Amino acid sequence: MEVCAAQMITDTKKQLAALKLKGTVRKDQGAVAPVILKHAPKRDGLLVVGSKGLDALDRFMLGSVSTNLISYATCPVLVVKDEAVPLRRITLATDGSVASAQALEFVLTKFQPDRSTGKGRRVPIHVSVIHVEPLSCNPELIGIGRRRSNGACGS
């Protein structure tokens, strides 16, 4: 494990240098999520982690680092599940809350509407915003929801 950790640190430092990014690379020990949270930006940054894609039983038995980070980080958290590809679409789920408004502000201020591909072309980023009203078991509420979706809001 020590050899793998040392190699990962060396490779990551080379990647930072190749991309001309300033930063630090460190190794730490302890419970994974709390240690990451200790080093995560407090409010003015972005925490990015990968996801191993554990099934429900493994998450229950082992715990999910990404779930803990999402729950307890004080900054936005991006969980990368697959190969990183150029960002072309963002889906923003909103429920009208203050947290949703902050998410919308984050998307609008941190992501450029179009970005360079490195070949001189600009690729637009499409933002889809979705609001989902949960289904209710109460038949009266379901009827109200149907009337609202037919344009009868406020009646």
PDB file of C-alpha atoms in Angstrom:
ATOM      1  CA  MET A   1       0.000   0.000   0.000  1.00  0.00           C
ATOM      2  CA  GLU A   2       2.868   2.367   0.782  1.00  0.00           C
ATOM      3  CA  VAL A   3       4.395   1.779  -2.663  1.00  0.00           C
ATOM      4  CA  CYS A   4       1.037   2.413  -4.382  1.00  0.00           C
ATOM      5  CA  ALA A   5       0.472   5.583  -2.340  1.00  0.00           C
ATOM      6  CA  ALA A   6       3.955   6.898  -3.179  1.00  0.00           C
ATOM      7  CA  GLN A   7       3.420   6.197  -6.897  1.00  0.00           C
ATOM      8  CA  MET A   8       0.012   7.889  -6.847  1.00  0.00           C
ATOM      9  CA  ILE A   9       1.507  10.987  -5.214  1.00  0.00           C
ATOM     10  CA  THR A  10       4.317  11.129  -7.780  1.00  0.00           C
ATOM     11  CA  ASP A  11       1.911  10.676 -10.718  1.00  0.00           C
ATOM     12  CA  THR A  12      -0.518  13.285  -9.397  1.00  0.00           C
ATOM     13  CA  LYS A  13       2.270  15.853  -8.907  1.00  0.00           C
ATOM     14  CA  LYS A  14       3.330  15.267 -12.519  1.00  0.00           C
ATOM     15  CA  GLN A  15      -0.258  15.752 -13.730  1.00  0.00           C
ATOM     16  CA  LEU A  16      -0.590  19.028 -11.805  1.00  0.00           C
ATOM     17  CA  ALA A  17       2.680  20.278 -13.277  1.00  0.00           C
ATOM     18  CA  ALA A  18       1.727  19.207 -16.815  1.00  0.00           C
ATOM     19  CA  LEU A  19      -1.571  21.096 -16.531  1.00  0.00           C
ATOM     20  CA  LYS A  20       0.239  24.100 -14.983  1.00  0.00           C
ATOM     21  CA  LEU A  21      -1.988  23.944 -11.916  1.00  0.00           C
ATOM     22  CA  LYS A  22      -0.839  25.045  -8.491  1.00  0.00           C
ATOM     23  CA  GLY A  23      -1.772  22.832  -5.590  1.00  0.00           C
ATOM     24  CA  THR A  24      -0.641  20.343  -3.016  1.00  0.00           C
ATOM     25  CA  VAL A  25      -0.637  16.575  -2.947  1.00  0.00           C
ATOM     26  CA  ARG A  26      -0.638  14.883   0.422  1.00  0.00           C
ATOM     27  CA  LYS A  27      -1.086  11.527   2.063  1.00  0.00           C
ATOM     28  CA  ASP A  28      -2.967  11.137   5.328  1.00  0.00           C
ATOM     29  CA  GLN A  29      -4.271   8.268   7.448  1.00  0.00           C
ATOM     30  CA  GLY A  30      -7.509   7.707   9.306  1.00  0.00           C
ATOM     31  CA  ALA A  31     -11.206   7.240   8.665  1.00  0.00           C
ATOM     32  CA  VAL A  32     -11.527   8.210   4.998  1.00  0.00           C
ATOM     33  CA  ALA A  33     -14.526  10.576   4.931  1.00  0.00           C
ATOM     34  CA  PRO A  34     -13.590  12.561   8.080  1.00  0.00           C
ATOM     35  CA  VAL A  35      -9.996  13.001   6.868  1.00  0.00           C
ATOM     36  CA  ILE A  36     -11.168  14.229   3.460  1.00  0.00           C
ATOM     37  CA  LEU A  37     -13.627  16.613   5.141  1.00  0.00           C
ATOM     38  CA  LYS A  38     -10.802  17.959   7.315  1.00  0.00           C
ATOM     39  CA  HIS A  39      -8.920  19.000   4.156  1.00  0.00           C
ATOM     40  CA  ALA A  40     -11.960  20.047   2.075  1.00  0.00           C
ATOM     41  CA  PRO A  41     -12.599  23.701   1.304  1.00  0.00           C
ATOM     42  CA  LYS A  42     -14.918  25.264   3.851  1.00  0.00           C
ATOM     43  CA  ARG A  43     -17.129  27.340   1.540  1.00  0.00           C
ATOM     44  CA  ASP A  44     -15.092  28.793  -1.301  1.00  0.00           C
ATOM     45  CA  GLY A  45     -14.244  25.658  -3.226  1.00  0.00           C
ATOM     46  CA  LEU A  46     -15.415  22.409  -4.736  1.00  0.00           C
ATOM     47  CA  LEU A  47     -14.781  18.914  -3.389  1.00  0.00           C
ATOM     48  CA  VAL A  48     -14.457  16.330  -6.178  1.00  0.00           C
ATOM     49  CA  VAL A  49     -14.432  12.580  -5.508  1.00  0.00           C
ATOM     50  CA  GLY A  50     -14.877   9.417  -7.492  1.00  0.00           C
ATOM     51  CA  SER A  51     -17.537   6.822  -6.818  1.00  0.00           C
ATOM     52  CA  LYS A  52     -16.791   3.119  -6.648  1.00  0.00           C
ATOM     53  CA  GLY A  53     -20.442   2.324  -7.295  1.00  0.00           C
ATOM     54  CA  LEU A  54     -20.999   0.034  -4.329  1.00  0.00           C
ATOM     55  CA  ASP A  55     -24.276  -1.837  -4.228  1.00  0.00           C
ATOM     56  CA  ALA A  56     -26.746  -1.248  -1.376  1.00  0.00           C
ATOM     57  CA  LEU A  57     -25.430  -4.100   0.790  1.00  0.00           C
ATOM     58  CA  ASP A  58     -21.790  -2.994   0.478  1.00  0.00           C
ATOM     59  CA  ARG A  59     -22.758   0.631   1.241  1.00  0.00           C
ATOM     60  CA  PHE A  60     -24.619  -0.597   4.327  1.00  0.00           C
ATOM     61  CA  MET A  61     -21.755  -2.828   5.503  1.00  0.00           C
ATOM     62  CA  LEU A  62     -18.801  -0.625   4.533  1.00  0.00           C
ATOM     63  CA  GLY A  63     -20.348   2.822   4.407  1.00  0.00           C
ATOM     64  CA  SER A  64     -20.149   5.143   1.445  1.00  0.00           C
ATOM     65  CA  VAL A  65     -17.431   7.774   1.472  1.00  0.00           C
ATOM     66  CA  SER A  66     -19.151   9.856  -1.212  1.00  0.00           C
ATOM     67  CA  THR A  67     -22.500   9.762   0.644  1.00  0.00           C
ATOM     68  CA  ASN A  68     -20.789  10.966   3.831  1.00  0.00           C
ATOM     69  CA  LEU A  69     -18.993  13.723   1.952  1.00  0.00           C
ATOM     70  CA  ILE A  70     -22.212  14.890   0.295  1.00  0.00           C
ATOM     71  CA  SER A  71     -23.955  14.887   3.680  1.00  0.00           C
ATOM     72  CA  TYR A  72     -21.309  16.699   5.735  1.00  0.00           C
ATOM     73  CA  ALA A  73     -19.204  18.887   3.437  1.00  0.00           C
ATOM     74  CA  THR A  74     -19.749  22.633   3.759  1.00  0.00           C
ATOM     75  CA  CYS A  75     -18.869  23.225   0.104  1.00  0.00           C
ATOM     76  CA  PRO A  76     -20.351  21.846  -3.126  1.00  0.00           C
ATOM     77  CA  VAL A  77     -19.438  18.189  -3.808  1.00  0.00           C
ATOM     78  CA  LEU A  78     -19.052  16.674  -7.274  1.00  0.00           C
ATOM     79  CA  VAL A  79     -19.133  12.869  -7.414  1.00  0.00           C
ATOM     80  CA  VAL A  80     -17.648  11.505 -10.645  1.00  0.00           C
ATOM     81  CA  LYS A  81     -19.151   8.109 -11.433  1.00  0.00           C
ATOM     82  CA  ASP A  82     -17.678   7.309 -14.835  1.00  0.00           C
ATOM     83  CA  GLU A  83     -14.904   8.386 -17.148  1.00  0.00           C
ATOM     84  CA  ALA A  84     -14.529  12.155 -17.173  1.00  0.00           C
ATOM     85  CA  VAL A  85     -15.775  13.478 -20.504  1.00  0.00           C
ATOM     86  CA  PRO A  86     -16.211  17.052 -21.713  1.00  0.00           C
ATOM     87  CA  LEU A  87     -19.081  18.682 -19.862  1.00  0.00           C
ATOM     88  CA  ARG A  88     -21.957  19.325 -22.263  1.00  0.00           C
ATOM     89  CA  ARG A  89     -25.071  19.008 -20.109  1.00  0.00           C
ATOM     90  CA  ILE A  90     -26.020  19.936 -16.566  1.00  0.00           C
ATOM     91  CA  THR A  91     -29.270  18.847 -14.937  1.00  0.00           C
ATOM     92  CA  LEU A  92     -30.237  20.922 -11.947  1.00  0.00           C
ATOM     93  CA  ALA A  93     -32.976  19.595  -9.675  1.00  0.00           C
ATOM     94  CA  THR A  94     -34.798  22.310  -7.770  1.00  0.00           C
ATOM     95  CA  ASP A  95     -37.498  22.309  -5.110  1.00  0.00           C
ATOM     96  CA  GLY A  96     -37.801  26.045  -4.539  1.00  0.00           C
ATOM     97  CA  SER A  97     -35.717  25.942  -1.356  1.00  0.00           C
ATOM     98  CA  VAL A  98     -32.818  28.194  -0.398  1.00  0.00           C
ATOM     99  CA  ALA A  99     -30.463  25.273  -1.096  1.00  0.00           C
ATOM    100  CA  SER A 100     -31.903  24.955  -4.621  1.00  0.00           C
ATOM    101  CA  ALA A 101     -31.413  28.673  -5.220  1.00  0.00           C
ATOM    102  CA  GLN A 102     -27.792  28.306  -4.099  1.00  0.00           C
ATOM    103  CA  ALA A 103     -27.340  25.353  -6.479  1.00  0.00           C
ATOM    104  CA  LEU A 104     -28.740  27.406  -9.363  1.00  0.00           C
ATOM    105  CA  GLU A 105     -26.450  30.326  -8.507  1.00  0.00           C
ATOM    106  CA  PHE A 106     -23.491  27.929  -8.372  1.00  0.00           C
ATOM    107  CA  VAL A 107     -24.270  26.529 -11.826  1.00  0.00           C
ATOM    108  CA  LEU A 108     -24.831  29.952 -13.359  1.00  0.00           C
ATOM    109  CA  THR A 109     -21.691  31.520 -11.905  1.00  0.00           C
ATOM    110  CA  LYS A 110     -19.217  28.642 -11.991  1.00  0.00           C
ATOM    111  CA  PHE A 111     -19.934  27.102 -15.391  1.00  0.00           C
ATOM    112  CA  GLN A 112     -19.378  29.122 -18.532  1.00  0.00           C
ATOM    113  CA  PRO A 113     -22.246  28.893 -21.038  1.00  0.00           C
ATOM    114  CA  ASP A 114     -19.760  27.686 -23.619  1.00  0.00           C
ATOM    115  CA  ARG A 115     -16.173  26.661 -23.265  1.00  0.00           C
ATOM    116  CA  SER A 116     -13.278  26.089 -25.582  1.00  0.00           C
ATOM    117  CA  THR A 117     -12.519  22.535 -26.687  1.00  0.00           C
ATOM    118  CA  GLY A 118      -8.850  23.397 -27.079  1.00  0.00           C
ATOM    119  CA  LYS A 119      -9.190  23.284 -30.872  1.00  0.00           C
ATOM    120  CA  GLY A 120     -10.623  26.776 -31.158  1.00  0.00           C
ATOM    121  CA  ARG A 121     -14.237  25.527 -31.209  1.00  0.00           C
ATOM    122  CA  ARG A 122     -16.680  26.460 -28.488  1.00  0.00           C
ATOM    123  CA  VAL A 123     -19.072  23.840 -27.158  1.00  0.00           C
ATOM    124  CA  PRO A 124     -22.281  25.007 -25.479  1.00  0.00           C
ATOM    125  CA  ILE A 125     -23.240  23.631 -22.083  1.00  0.00           C
ATOM    126  CA  HIS A 126     -26.964  22.910 -21.949  1.00  0.00           C
ATOM    127  CA  VAL A 127     -28.586  23.437 -18.539  1.00  0.00           C
ATOM    128  CA  SER A 128     -31.859  21.624 -17.799  1.00  0.00           C
ATOM    129  CA  VAL A 129     -33.727  22.605 -14.655  1.00  0.00           C
ATOM    130  CA  ILE A 130     -36.269  20.162 -13.259  1.00  0.00           C
ATOM    131  CA  HIS A 131     -38.753  20.505 -10.425  1.00  0.00           C
ATOM    132  CA  VAL A 132     -40.521  17.322  -9.366  1.00  0.00           C
ATOM    133  CA  GLU A 133     -43.603  17.343  -7.210  1.00  0.00           C
ATOM    134  CA  PRO A 134     -43.758  14.127  -5.203  1.00  0.00           C
ATOM    135  CA  LEU A 135     -46.840  11.942  -5.551  1.00  0.00           C
ATOM    136  CA  SER A 136     -49.174  11.858  -2.601  1.00  0.00           C
ATOM    137  CA  CYS A 137     -51.392   9.058  -1.345  1.00  0.00           C
ATOM    138  CA  ASN A 138     -54.102  11.608  -0.541  1.00  0.00           C
ATOM    139  CA  PRO A 139     -56.634  11.566  -3.459  1.00  0.00           C
ATOM    140  CA  GLU A 140     -57.640  15.187  -2.789  1.00  0.00           C
ATOM    141  CA  LEU A 141     -54.038  16.372  -3.162  1.00  0.00           C
ATOM    142  CA  ILE A 142     -53.583  14.336  -6.338  1.00  0.00           C
ATOM    143  CA  GLY A 143     -56.671  16.051  -7.814  1.00  0.00           C
ATOM    144  CA  ILE A 144     -55.299  19.478  -6.883  1.00  0.00           C
ATOM    145  CA  GLY A 145     -51.984  18.572  -8.492  1.00  0.00           C
ATOM    146  CA  ARG A 146     -53.733  17.541 -11.716  1.00  0.00           C
ATOM    147  CA  ARG A 147     -55.729  20.788 -11.838  1.00  0.00           C
ATOM    148  CA  ARG A 148     -52.516  22.783 -11.305  1.00  0.00           C
ATOM    149  CA  SER A 149     -50.715  20.968 -14.119  1.00  0.00           C
ATOM    150  CA  ASN A 150     -53.670  21.802 -16.422  1.00  0.00           C
ATOM    151  CA  GLY A 151     -53.141  25.501 -15.858  1.00  0.00           C
ATOM    152  CA  ALA A 152     -55.588  25.948 -12.980  1.00  0.00           C
ATOM    153  CA  CYS A 153     -53.004  27.252 -10.493  1.00  0.00           C
ATOM    154  CA  GLY A 154     -54.393  29.121  -7.540  1.00  0.00           C
ATOM    155  CA  SER A 155     -57.923  27.757  -7.884  1.00  0.00           C
TER     156      SER A 155
END
